[in-house]
């Protein structure tokens, strides 16, 4: 069984998507439509922008979504997954791939999500940190013991967990985690505490937009960040997508469940190969690939 997976924020690079735009008329149409929907020329930033410009949340999220979805669309008959999953933002790409969401609707939601998250980030100084080399349970315990808001946010693979919260609380947690034997406990260059309670204002804003968007029956199940099990009910997909902003990304659990349900290969559709690396750390025998056009 073929699993298709879609990356999240951090996979962006300058020039992303330009090769697709130049080679495929269908890609041109979709990029041009995106410029109209977003009301600014995202193609200019993707194709010619600096790394700094691409890091803006309002650009990064739609840019990665567009690269993934347009690549998936161009693959045509080659893109026939038996199951899909996306890492955080990548969940929206996965929902277009399995036909739960229309491209245009998903792009609008991604744009609204990015702007809502940006606003939430501006309300309170917050950040995230990568913790390497400790058991999940120990990291969770340190977060619970630390004064202030700090939670486990991204369960990326065994021994790699990202924590999220207030800057001072993250600093305190990182110091304690190093004392407890973490190989690294390093703050990430992100604008806020994604997948933490500090994203509640963004969750409320996005919830309204999601509720007002049409979700269809998917052609194959999605393994969502919140639930980690196969989901095919549009209502359940919607509910999980709403809670995703304040809940942790349980990527390790999702990959394990996909393998348990019969996944024999993972194809990463979008910029980079980060997710392929994470899959290999969950199960080194698993076949991982990038799409071949």
PDB file of C-alpha atoms in Angstrom:
ATOM      1  CA  UNK A   1       0.000   0.000   0.000  1.00  0.00           C
ATOM      2  CA  UNK A   2       1.255   3.434  -0.967  1.00  0.00           C
ATOM      3  CA  UNK A   3       1.352   6.225   1.605  1.00  0.00           C
ATOM      4  CA  UNK A   4       1.725   9.798   0.352  1.00  0.00           C
ATOM      5  CA  UNK A   5       3.015  12.390   2.841  1.00  0.00           C
ATOM      6  CA  UNK A   6       3.153  16.190   2.652  1.00  0.00           C
ATOM      7  CA  UNK A   7       5.662  18.494   4.421  1.00  0.00           C
ATOM      8  CA  UNK A   8       4.980  21.464   6.668  1.00  0.00           C
ATOM      9  CA  UNK A   9       6.603  24.782   7.526  1.00  0.00           C
ATOM     10  CA  UNK A  10      10.398  24.837   7.253  1.00  0.00           C
ATOM     11  CA  UNK A  11      10.626  22.990   3.923  1.00  0.00           C
ATOM     12  CA  UNK A  12      10.636  26.209   1.857  1.00  0.00           C
ATOM     13  CA  UNK A  13      13.560  27.306  -0.330  1.00  0.00           C
ATOM     14  CA  UNK A  14      14.203  30.195  -2.720  1.00  0.00           C
ATOM     15  CA  UNK A  15      13.180  29.285  -6.279  1.00  0.00           C
ATOM     16  CA  UNK A  16      10.675  26.657  -5.148  1.00  0.00           C
ATOM     17  CA  UNK A  17       8.127  25.736  -7.804  1.00  0.00           C
ATOM     18  CA  UNK A  18       9.820  27.602 -10.647  1.00  0.00           C
ATOM     19  CA  UNK A  19      10.691  24.374 -12.495  1.00  0.00           C
ATOM     20  CA  UNK A  20       7.045  23.270 -12.322  1.00  0.00           C
ATOM     21  CA  UNK A  21       5.839  26.669 -13.541  1.00  0.00           C
ATOM     22  CA  UNK A  22       8.206  26.668 -16.512  1.00  0.00           C
ATOM     23  CA  UNK A  23       7.525  23.059 -17.588  1.00  0.00           C
ATOM     24  CA  UNK A  24       3.813  22.468 -17.042  1.00  0.00           C
ATOM     25  CA  UNK A  25       0.885  24.616 -18.297  1.00  0.00           C
ATOM     26  CA  UNK A  26      -1.326  23.144 -15.555  1.00  0.00           C
ATOM     27  CA  UNK A  27       1.137  24.385 -12.930  1.00  0.00           C
ATOM     28  CA  UNK A  28       1.101  27.860 -14.512  1.00  0.00           C
ATOM     29  CA  UNK A  29      -2.702  27.942 -14.320  1.00  0.00           C
ATOM     30  CA  UNK A  30      -2.727  26.912 -10.664  1.00  0.00           C
ATOM     31  CA  UNK A  31       0.020  29.376  -9.662  1.00  0.00           C
ATOM     32  CA  UNK A  32      -1.765  32.215 -11.494  1.00  0.00           C
ATOM     33  CA  UNK A  33      -5.040  31.307  -9.791  1.00  0.00           C
ATOM     34  CA  UNK A  34      -3.242  31.318  -6.426  1.00  0.00           C
ATOM     35  CA  UNK A  35      -1.971  34.862  -7.045  1.00  0.00           C
ATOM     36  CA  UNK A  36      -5.586  35.984  -7.577  1.00  0.00           C
ATOM     37  CA  UNK A  37      -6.947  34.138  -4.535  1.00  0.00           C
ATOM     38  CA  UNK A  38      -4.197  35.451  -2.223  1.00  0.00           C
ATOM     39  CA  UNK A  39      -4.366  38.948  -3.704  1.00  0.00           C
ATOM     40  CA  UNK A  40      -0.579  39.212  -3.995  1.00  0.00           C
ATOM     41  CA  UNK A  41       2.026  37.643  -6.262  1.00  0.00           C
ATOM     42  CA  UNK A  42       3.205  34.670  -4.224  1.00  0.00           C
ATOM     43  CA  UNK A  43       4.990  33.391  -7.333  1.00  0.00           C
ATOM     44  CA  UNK A  44       7.341  36.405  -7.244  1.00  0.00           C
ATOM     45  CA  UNK A  45       8.372  35.543  -3.679  1.00  0.00           C
ATOM     46  CA  UNK A  46       8.599  31.794  -4.313  1.00  0.00           C
ATOM     47  CA  UNK A  47      10.603  32.084  -7.518  1.00  0.00           C
ATOM     48  CA  UNK A  48      12.795  35.137  -6.769  1.00  0.00           C
ATOM     49  CA  UNK A  49      12.397  36.026  -3.082  1.00  0.00           C
ATOM     50  CA  UNK A  50      15.091  35.813  -0.427  1.00  0.00           C
ATOM     51  CA  UNK A  51      15.098  33.209   2.332  1.00  0.00           C
ATOM     52  CA  UNK A  52      14.066  36.017   4.704  1.00  0.00           C
ATOM     53  CA  UNK A  53      11.017  36.929   2.580  1.00  0.00           C
ATOM     54  CA  UNK A  54      10.018  33.266   2.303  1.00  0.00           C
ATOM     55  CA  UNK A  55      10.130  32.929   6.111  1.00  0.00           C
ATOM     56  CA  UNK A  56       7.150  35.264   6.558  1.00  0.00           C
ATOM     57  CA  UNK A  57       4.308  33.083   7.826  1.00  0.00           C
ATOM     58  CA  UNK A  58       1.780  34.574   5.390  1.00  0.00           C
ATOM     59  CA  UNK A  59       4.111  33.494   2.544  1.00  0.00           C
ATOM     60  CA  UNK A  60       5.664  30.286   3.895  1.00  0.00           C
ATOM     61  CA  UNK A  61       2.475  28.346   4.502  1.00  0.00           C
ATOM     62  CA  UNK A  62       0.752  29.005   1.153  1.00  0.00           C
ATOM     63  CA  UNK A  63       4.088  28.532  -0.669  1.00  0.00           C
ATOM     64  CA  UNK A  64       4.690  25.039   0.725  1.00  0.00           C
ATOM     65  CA  UNK A  65       1.035  24.113   0.216  1.00  0.00           C
ATOM     66  CA  UNK A  66       1.170  25.268  -3.424  1.00  0.00           C
ATOM     67  CA  UNK A  67       4.384  23.392  -4.184  1.00  0.00           C
ATOM     68  CA  UNK A  68       2.967  20.157  -2.724  1.00  0.00           C
ATOM     69  CA  UNK A  69      -0.498  20.351  -4.277  1.00  0.00           C
ATOM     70  CA  UNK A  70       0.672  21.466  -7.721  1.00  0.00           C
ATOM     71  CA  UNK A  71       3.289  18.693  -7.782  1.00  0.00           C
ATOM     72  CA  UNK A  72       0.621  16.171  -6.755  1.00  0.00           C
ATOM     73  CA  UNK A  73      -1.731  17.436  -9.494  1.00  0.00           C
ATOM     74  CA  UNK A  74       0.951  17.202 -12.197  1.00  0.00           C
ATOM     75  CA  UNK A  75       1.680  13.608 -11.193  1.00  0.00           C
ATOM     76  CA  UNK A  76      -1.844  12.749 -12.364  1.00  0.00           C
ATOM     77  CA  UNK A  77      -2.304   8.968 -12.596  1.00  0.00           C
ATOM     78  CA  UNK A  78       1.048   8.438 -10.864  1.00  0.00           C
ATOM     79  CA  UNK A  79      -0.448   9.964  -7.706  1.00  0.00           C
ATOM     80  CA  UNK A  80      -2.843   7.305  -6.452  1.00  0.00           C
ATOM     81  CA  UNK A  81      -2.241   6.948  -2.731  1.00  0.00           C
ATOM     82  CA  UNK A  82      -3.905   4.326  -0.536  1.00  0.00           C
ATOM     83  CA  UNK A  83      -3.474   6.587   2.485  1.00  0.00           C
ATOM     84  CA  UNK A  84      -2.215  10.149   3.129  1.00  0.00           C
ATOM     85  CA  UNK A  85      -0.820  12.272   5.963  1.00  0.00           C
ATOM     86  CA  UNK A  86       0.635  15.754   6.301  1.00  0.00           C
ATOM     87  CA  UNK A  87       2.920  17.294   8.920  1.00  0.00           C
ATOM     88  CA  UNK A  88       1.033  20.256  10.460  1.00  0.00           C
ATOM     89  CA  UNK A  89       0.408  22.591   7.487  1.00  0.00           C
ATOM     90  CA  UNK A  90       0.951  19.557   5.220  1.00  0.00           C
ATOM     91  CA  UNK A  91      -2.390  18.174   6.393  1.00  0.00           C
ATOM     92  CA  UNK A  92      -4.124  20.691   4.108  1.00  0.00           C
ATOM     93  CA  UNK A  93      -2.101  19.429   1.118  1.00  0.00           C
ATOM     94  CA  UNK A  94      -3.035  15.853   2.068  1.00  0.00           C
ATOM     95  CA  UNK A  95      -6.728  16.813   2.167  1.00  0.00           C
ATOM     96  CA  UNK A  96      -6.552  18.150  -1.395  1.00  0.00           C
ATOM     97  CA  UNK A  97      -4.687  15.008  -2.480  1.00  0.00           C
ATOM     98  CA  UNK A  98      -7.414  12.712  -1.132  1.00  0.00           C
ATOM     99  CA  UNK A  99     -10.124  15.015  -2.525  1.00  0.00           C
ATOM    100  CA  UNK A 100     -11.628  16.054   0.818  1.00  0.00           C
ATOM    101  CA  UNK A 101     -10.959  19.719  -0.019  1.00  0.00           C
ATOM    102  CA  UNK A 102     -10.944  21.613  -3.302  1.00  0.00           C
ATOM    103  CA  UNK A 103      -7.667  23.347  -4.171  1.00  0.00           C
ATOM    104  CA  UNK A 104      -9.180  26.853  -3.987  1.00  0.00           C
ATOM    105  CA  UNK A 105     -10.923  26.255  -0.640  1.00  0.00           C
ATOM    106  CA  UNK A 106      -7.814  24.709   0.910  1.00  0.00           C
ATOM    107  CA  UNK A 107      -5.609  27.599  -0.261  1.00  0.00           C
ATOM    108  CA  UNK A 108      -7.996  30.112   1.335  1.00  0.00           C
ATOM    109  CA  UNK A 109      -7.932  28.144   4.592  1.00  0.00           C
ATOM    110  CA  UNK A 110      -4.126  27.928   4.528  1.00  0.00           C
ATOM    111  CA  UNK A 111      -3.898  31.687   4.001  1.00  0.00           C
ATOM    112  CA  UNK A 112      -6.365  32.365   6.842  1.00  0.00           C
ATOM    113  CA  UNK A 113      -4.479  29.911   9.066  1.00  0.00           C
ATOM    114  CA  UNK A 114      -1.166  31.672   8.390  1.00  0.00           C
ATOM    115  CA  UNK A 115      -2.585  35.131   9.145  1.00  0.00           C
ATOM    116  CA  UNK A 116      -4.397  33.924  12.289  1.00  0.00           C
ATOM    117  CA  UNK A 117      -1.211  32.258  13.565  1.00  0.00           C
ATOM    118  CA  UNK A 118       0.788  35.406  12.851  1.00  0.00           C
ATOM    119  CA  UNK A 119      -1.698  37.464  14.893  1.00  0.00           C
ATOM    120  CA  UNK A 120      -1.546  34.963  17.774  1.00  0.00           C
ATOM    121  CA  UNK A 121       2.272  35.126  17.712  1.00  0.00           C
ATOM    122  CA  UNK A 122       2.140  38.900  18.075  1.00  0.00           C
ATOM    123  CA  UNK A 123       0.003  38.694  21.233  1.00  0.00           C
ATOM    124  CA  UNK A 124       2.755  37.069  23.302  1.00  0.00           C
ATOM    125  CA  UNK A 125       6.476  36.468  22.890  1.00  0.00           C
ATOM    126  CA  UNK A 126       6.798  32.757  22.328  1.00  0.00           C
ATOM    127  CA  UNK A 127       8.934  30.172  20.539  1.00  0.00           C
ATOM    128  CA  UNK A 128       9.742  26.479  20.012  1.00  0.00           C
ATOM    129  CA  UNK A 129      12.787  24.298  20.740  1.00  0.00           C
ATOM    130  CA  UNK A 130      14.031  20.962  19.421  1.00  0.00           C
ATOM    131  CA  UNK A 131      14.928  18.342  22.013  1.00  0.00           C
ATOM    132  CA  UNK A 132      17.103  15.412  20.911  1.00  0.00           C
ATOM    133  CA  UNK A 133      18.038  12.177  22.621  1.00  0.00           C
ATOM    134  CA  UNK A 134      15.426  11.834  25.364  1.00  0.00           C
ATOM    135  CA  UNK A 135      12.354   9.642  25.849  1.00  0.00           C
ATOM    136  CA  UNK A 136       9.066  11.428  25.097  1.00  0.00           C
ATOM    137  CA  UNK A 137       7.780  10.756  28.615  1.00  0.00           C
ATOM    138  CA  UNK A 138      10.757  12.515  30.226  1.00  0.00           C
ATOM    139  CA  UNK A 139      10.330  15.596  27.997  1.00  0.00           C
ATOM    140  CA  UNK A 140       6.595  15.668  28.825  1.00  0.00           C
ATOM    141  CA  UNK A 141       7.385  15.432  32.552  1.00  0.00           C
ATOM    142  CA  UNK A 142       9.872  18.333  32.406  1.00  0.00           C
ATOM    143  CA  UNK A 143       7.323  20.470  30.518  1.00  0.00           C
ATOM    144  CA  UNK A 144       4.705  19.703  33.190  1.00  0.00           C
ATOM    145  CA  UNK A 145       7.134  20.654  35.983  1.00  0.00           C
ATOM    146  CA  UNK A 146       8.274  23.912  34.339  1.00  0.00           C
ATOM    147  CA  UNK A 147       6.758  27.222  35.388  1.00  0.00           C
ATOM    148  CA  UNK A 148       4.856  28.965  32.574  1.00  0.00           C
ATOM    149  CA  UNK A 149       3.364  27.662  29.335  1.00  0.00           C
ATOM    150  CA  UNK A 150       5.515  24.956  27.704  1.00  0.00           C
ATOM    151  CA  UNK A 151       4.220  21.764  26.068  1.00  0.00           C
ATOM    152  CA  UNK A 152       5.345  18.930  23.780  1.00  0.00           C
ATOM    153  CA  UNK A 153       4.345  20.105  20.290  1.00  0.00           C
ATOM    154  CA  UNK A 154       5.886  17.903  17.559  1.00  0.00           C
ATOM    155  CA  UNK A 155       6.544  14.188  18.064  1.00  0.00           C
ATOM    156  CA  UNK A 156       8.698  13.932  14.932  1.00  0.00           C
ATOM    157  CA  UNK A 157      10.429  10.567  15.429  1.00  0.00           C
ATOM    158  CA  UNK A 158      11.828   8.539  18.321  1.00  0.00           C
ATOM    159  CA  UNK A 159      14.299  10.743  20.201  1.00  0.00           C
ATOM    160  CA  UNK A 160      13.249  13.969  18.469  1.00  0.00           C
ATOM    161  CA  UNK A 161      10.551  16.086  20.080  1.00  0.00           C
ATOM    162  CA  UNK A 162       9.833  19.804  19.660  1.00  0.00           C
ATOM    163  CA  UNK A 163       8.503  21.794  22.618  1.00  0.00           C
ATOM    164  CA  UNK A 164       6.492  25.002  22.333  1.00  0.00           C
ATOM    165  CA  UNK A 165       5.515  27.865  24.651  1.00  0.00           C
ATOM    166  CA  UNK A 166       6.484  31.145  26.294  1.00  0.00           C
ATOM    167  CA  UNK A 167      10.105  32.177  25.717  1.00  0.00           C
ATOM    168  CA  UNK A 168      11.050  32.198  29.418  1.00  0.00           C
ATOM    169  CA  UNK A 169       9.390  28.816  29.996  1.00  0.00           C
ATOM    170  CA  UNK A 170      11.165  27.320  26.957  1.00  0.00           C
ATOM    171  CA  UNK A 171      14.502  28.621  28.285  1.00  0.00           C
ATOM    172  CA  UNK A 172      13.854  27.049  31.695  1.00  0.00           C
ATOM    173  CA  UNK A 173      12.749  23.740  30.161  1.00  0.00           C
ATOM    174  CA  UNK A 174      15.791  23.598  27.855  1.00  0.00           C
ATOM    175  CA  UNK A 175      18.183  24.065  30.787  1.00  0.00           C
ATOM    176  CA  UNK A 176      16.480  21.296  32.750  1.00  0.00           C
ATOM    177  CA  UNK A 177      16.355  18.947  29.739  1.00  0.00           C
ATOM    178  CA  UNK A 178      20.104  19.373  29.208  1.00  0.00           C
ATOM    179  CA  UNK A 179      20.645  18.463  32.866  1.00  0.00           C
ATOM    180  CA  UNK A 180      18.512  15.355  32.321  1.00  0.00           C
ATOM    181  CA  UNK A 181      20.737  14.212  29.454  1.00  0.00           C
ATOM    182  CA  UNK A 182      19.343  15.752  26.257  1.00  0.00           C
ATOM    183  CA  UNK A 183      21.905  15.678  23.435  1.00  0.00           C
ATOM    184  CA  UNK A 184      20.484  19.020  22.327  1.00  0.00           C
ATOM    185  CA  UNK A 185      17.781  21.393  23.535  1.00  0.00           C
ATOM    186  CA  UNK A 186      17.918  24.220  21.045  1.00  0.00           C
ATOM    187  CA  UNK A 187      15.524  27.074  20.304  1.00  0.00           C
ATOM    188  CA  UNK A 188      14.256  27.155  16.713  1.00  0.00           C
ATOM    189  CA  UNK A 189      14.085  30.237  14.461  1.00  0.00           C
ATOM    190  CA  UNK A 190      10.273  30.395  14.462  1.00  0.00           C
ATOM    191  CA  UNK A 191       7.925  33.281  15.138  1.00  0.00           C
ATOM    192  CA  UNK A 192       5.792  31.698  17.823  1.00  0.00           C
ATOM    193  CA  UNK A 193       4.540  28.764  19.879  1.00  0.00           C
ATOM    194  CA  UNK A 194       2.779  26.668  17.255  1.00  0.00           C
ATOM    195  CA  UNK A 195       0.745  23.657  18.460  1.00  0.00           C
ATOM    196  CA  UNK A 196       0.446  25.025  21.985  1.00  0.00           C
ATOM    197  CA  UNK A 197      -2.329  26.654  24.063  1.00  0.00           C
ATOM    198  CA  UNK A 198      -0.940  30.048  22.948  1.00  0.00           C
ATOM    199  CA  UNK A 199      -2.473  29.360  19.501  1.00  0.00           C
ATOM    200  CA  UNK A 200      -6.013  29.389  20.953  1.00  0.00           C
ATOM    201  CA  UNK A 201      -6.941  32.776  19.367  1.00  0.00           C
ATOM    202  CA  UNK A 202      -5.850  31.406  15.973  1.00  0.00           C
ATOM    203  CA  UNK A 203      -7.775  28.160  16.532  1.00  0.00           C
ATOM    204  CA  UNK A 204     -10.975  30.084  17.246  1.00  0.00           C
ATOM    205  CA  UNK A 205     -10.541  32.210  14.129  1.00  0.00           C
ATOM    206  CA  UNK A 206      -9.719  29.260  11.882  1.00  0.00           C
ATOM    207  CA  UNK A 207     -12.562  27.156  13.327  1.00  0.00           C
ATOM    208  CA  UNK A 208     -15.135  29.552  11.844  1.00  0.00           C
ATOM    209  CA  UNK A 209     -13.514  29.387   8.405  1.00  0.00           C
ATOM    210  CA  UNK A 210     -13.288  25.567   8.504  1.00  0.00           C
ATOM    211  CA  UNK A 211     -16.932  25.235   9.595  1.00  0.00           C
ATOM    212  CA  UNK A 212     -17.970  27.351   6.602  1.00  0.00           C
ATOM    213  CA  UNK A 213     -15.970  25.267   4.091  1.00  0.00           C
ATOM    214  CA  UNK A 214     -17.329  22.244   2.232  1.00  0.00           C
ATOM    215  CA  UNK A 215     -15.581  18.933   3.033  1.00  0.00           C
ATOM    216  CA  UNK A 216     -16.210  15.916   0.749  1.00  0.00           C
ATOM    217  CA  UNK A 217     -15.889  12.144   1.241  1.00  0.00           C
ATOM    218  CA  UNK A 218     -12.172  11.332   0.736  1.00  0.00           C
ATOM    219  CA  UNK A 219     -10.956   8.794  -1.828  1.00  0.00           C
ATOM    220  CA  UNK A 220      -8.599   7.329   0.794  1.00  0.00           C
ATOM    221  CA  UNK A 221      -8.125   7.784   4.553  1.00  0.00           C
ATOM    222  CA  UNK A 222      -6.000  10.478   6.141  1.00  0.00           C
ATOM    223  CA  UNK A 223      -3.940   9.913   9.289  1.00  0.00           C
ATOM    224  CA  UNK A 224      -4.324  13.246  11.055  1.00  0.00           C
ATOM    225  CA  UNK A 225      -1.865  14.882  13.445  1.00  0.00           C
ATOM    226  CA  UNK A 226      -4.422  15.003  16.257  1.00  0.00           C
ATOM    227  CA  UNK A 227      -5.922  11.495  16.089  1.00  0.00           C
ATOM    228  CA  UNK A 228      -3.090   9.546  14.308  1.00  0.00           C
ATOM    229  CA  UNK A 229      -5.509   6.844  13.075  1.00  0.00           C
ATOM    230  CA  UNK A 230      -7.159   6.420   9.649  1.00  0.00           C
ATOM    231  CA  UNK A 231     -10.018   8.914   9.245  1.00  0.00           C
ATOM    232  CA  UNK A 232     -12.521   9.023   6.368  1.00  0.00           C
ATOM    233  CA  UNK A 233     -15.455  10.916   7.899  1.00  0.00           C
ATOM    234  CA  UNK A 234     -15.592  14.551   6.653  1.00  0.00           C
ATOM    235  CA  UNK A 235     -17.029  15.688  10.003  1.00  0.00           C
ATOM    236  CA  UNK A 236     -14.263  13.984  11.980  1.00  0.00           C
ATOM    237  CA  UNK A 237     -11.607  15.353   9.602  1.00  0.00           C
ATOM    238  CA  UNK A 238     -13.009  18.850  10.127  1.00  0.00           C
ATOM    239  CA  UNK A 239     -12.997  18.496  13.923  1.00  0.00           C
ATOM    240  CA  UNK A 240      -9.385  17.222  13.992  1.00  0.00           C
ATOM    241  CA  UNK A 241      -8.263  20.028  11.664  1.00  0.00           C
ATOM    242  CA  UNK A 242      -9.745  22.644  14.018  1.00  0.00           C
ATOM    243  CA  UNK A 243      -7.942  21.227  17.068  1.00  0.00           C
ATOM    244  CA  UNK A 244      -4.657  20.803  15.203  1.00  0.00           C
ATOM    245  CA  UNK A 245      -3.434  24.355  15.946  1.00  0.00           C
ATOM    246  CA  UNK A 246      -3.400  23.907  19.722  1.00  0.00           C
ATOM    247  CA  UNK A 247      -2.718  20.143  19.822  1.00  0.00           C
ATOM    248  CA  UNK A 248       0.608  18.363  19.256  1.00  0.00           C
ATOM    249  CA  UNK A 249       1.656  16.952  15.880  1.00  0.00           C
ATOM    250  CA  UNK A 250       1.863  13.213  16.603  1.00  0.00           C
ATOM    251  CA  UNK A 251       3.887  12.333  13.507  1.00  0.00           C
ATOM    252  CA  UNK A 252       5.681   9.309  14.995  1.00  0.00           C
ATOM    253  CA  UNK A 253       2.348   7.768  16.022  1.00  0.00           C
ATOM    254  CA  UNK A 254       0.792   8.476  12.602  1.00  0.00           C
ATOM    255  CA  UNK A 255       3.659   6.806  10.716  1.00  0.00           C
ATOM    256  CA  UNK A 256       3.552   3.762  13.012  1.00  0.00           C
ATOM    257  CA  UNK A 257      -0.198   3.429  12.472  1.00  0.00           C
ATOM    258  CA  UNK A 258       0.154   3.755   8.677  1.00  0.00           C
ATOM    259  CA  UNK A 259       2.767   0.974   8.696  1.00  0.00           C
ATOM    260  CA  UNK A 260       0.569  -1.174  10.969  1.00  0.00           C
ATOM    261  CA  UNK A 261      -2.308  -0.674   8.506  1.00  0.00           C
ATOM    262  CA  UNK A 262      -0.220  -1.945   5.593  1.00  0.00           C
ATOM    263  CA  UNK A 263       1.876   0.948   4.208  1.00  0.00           C
ATOM    264  CA  UNK A 264       4.796  -0.492   2.224  1.00  0.00           C
ATOM    265  CA  UNK A 265       6.202   2.788   0.846  1.00  0.00           C
ATOM    266  CA  UNK A 266       6.104   6.506   1.659  1.00  0.00           C
ATOM    267  CA  UNK A 267       6.264   9.142  -1.097  1.00  0.00           C
ATOM    268  CA  UNK A 268       6.969  12.706   0.070  1.00  0.00           C
ATOM    269  CA  UNK A 269       5.180  15.170  -2.208  1.00  0.00           C
ATOM    270  CA  UNK A 270       6.501  18.725  -1.836  1.00  0.00           C
ATOM    271  CA  UNK A 271       9.730  20.583  -1.171  1.00  0.00           C
ATOM    272  CA  UNK A 272      12.543  18.698   0.543  1.00  0.00           C
ATOM    273  CA  UNK A 273      12.985  15.242   2.036  1.00  0.00           C
ATOM    274  CA  UNK A 274      12.583  15.928   5.762  1.00  0.00           C
ATOM    275  CA  UNK A 275       9.621  13.598   6.230  1.00  0.00           C
ATOM    276  CA  UNK A 276      11.388  10.746   4.444  1.00  0.00           C
ATOM    277  CA  UNK A 277      14.157  11.030   7.024  1.00  0.00           C
ATOM    278  CA  UNK A 278      11.637  10.951   9.887  1.00  0.00           C
ATOM    279  CA  UNK A 279       9.907   7.868   8.443  1.00  0.00           C
ATOM    280  CA  UNK A 280      13.279   6.083   8.247  1.00  0.00           C
ATOM    281  CA  UNK A 281      13.889   6.883  11.923  1.00  0.00           C
ATOM    282  CA  UNK A 282      10.564   5.262  12.795  1.00  0.00           C
ATOM    283  CA  UNK A 283      11.269   2.196  10.603  1.00  0.00           C
ATOM    284  CA  UNK A 284      14.619   2.000   8.796  1.00  0.00           C
ATOM    285  CA  UNK A 285      13.356  -0.827   6.512  1.00  0.00           C
ATOM    286  CA  UNK A 286      10.589   1.325   5.021  1.00  0.00           C
ATOM    287  CA  UNK A 287      10.862   2.406   1.357  1.00  0.00           C
ATOM    288  CA  UNK A 288      10.804   6.225   1.025  1.00  0.00           C
ATOM    289  CA  UNK A 289      10.811   8.156  -2.258  1.00  0.00           C
ATOM    290  CA  UNK A 290      10.296  11.525  -3.923  1.00  0.00           C
ATOM    291  CA  UNK A 291       7.904  11.706  -6.910  1.00  0.00           C
ATOM    292  CA  UNK A 292       9.411  10.992 -10.331  1.00  0.00           C
ATOM    293  CA  UNK A 293       7.842  13.209 -13.010  1.00  0.00           C
TER     294      UNK A 293
END
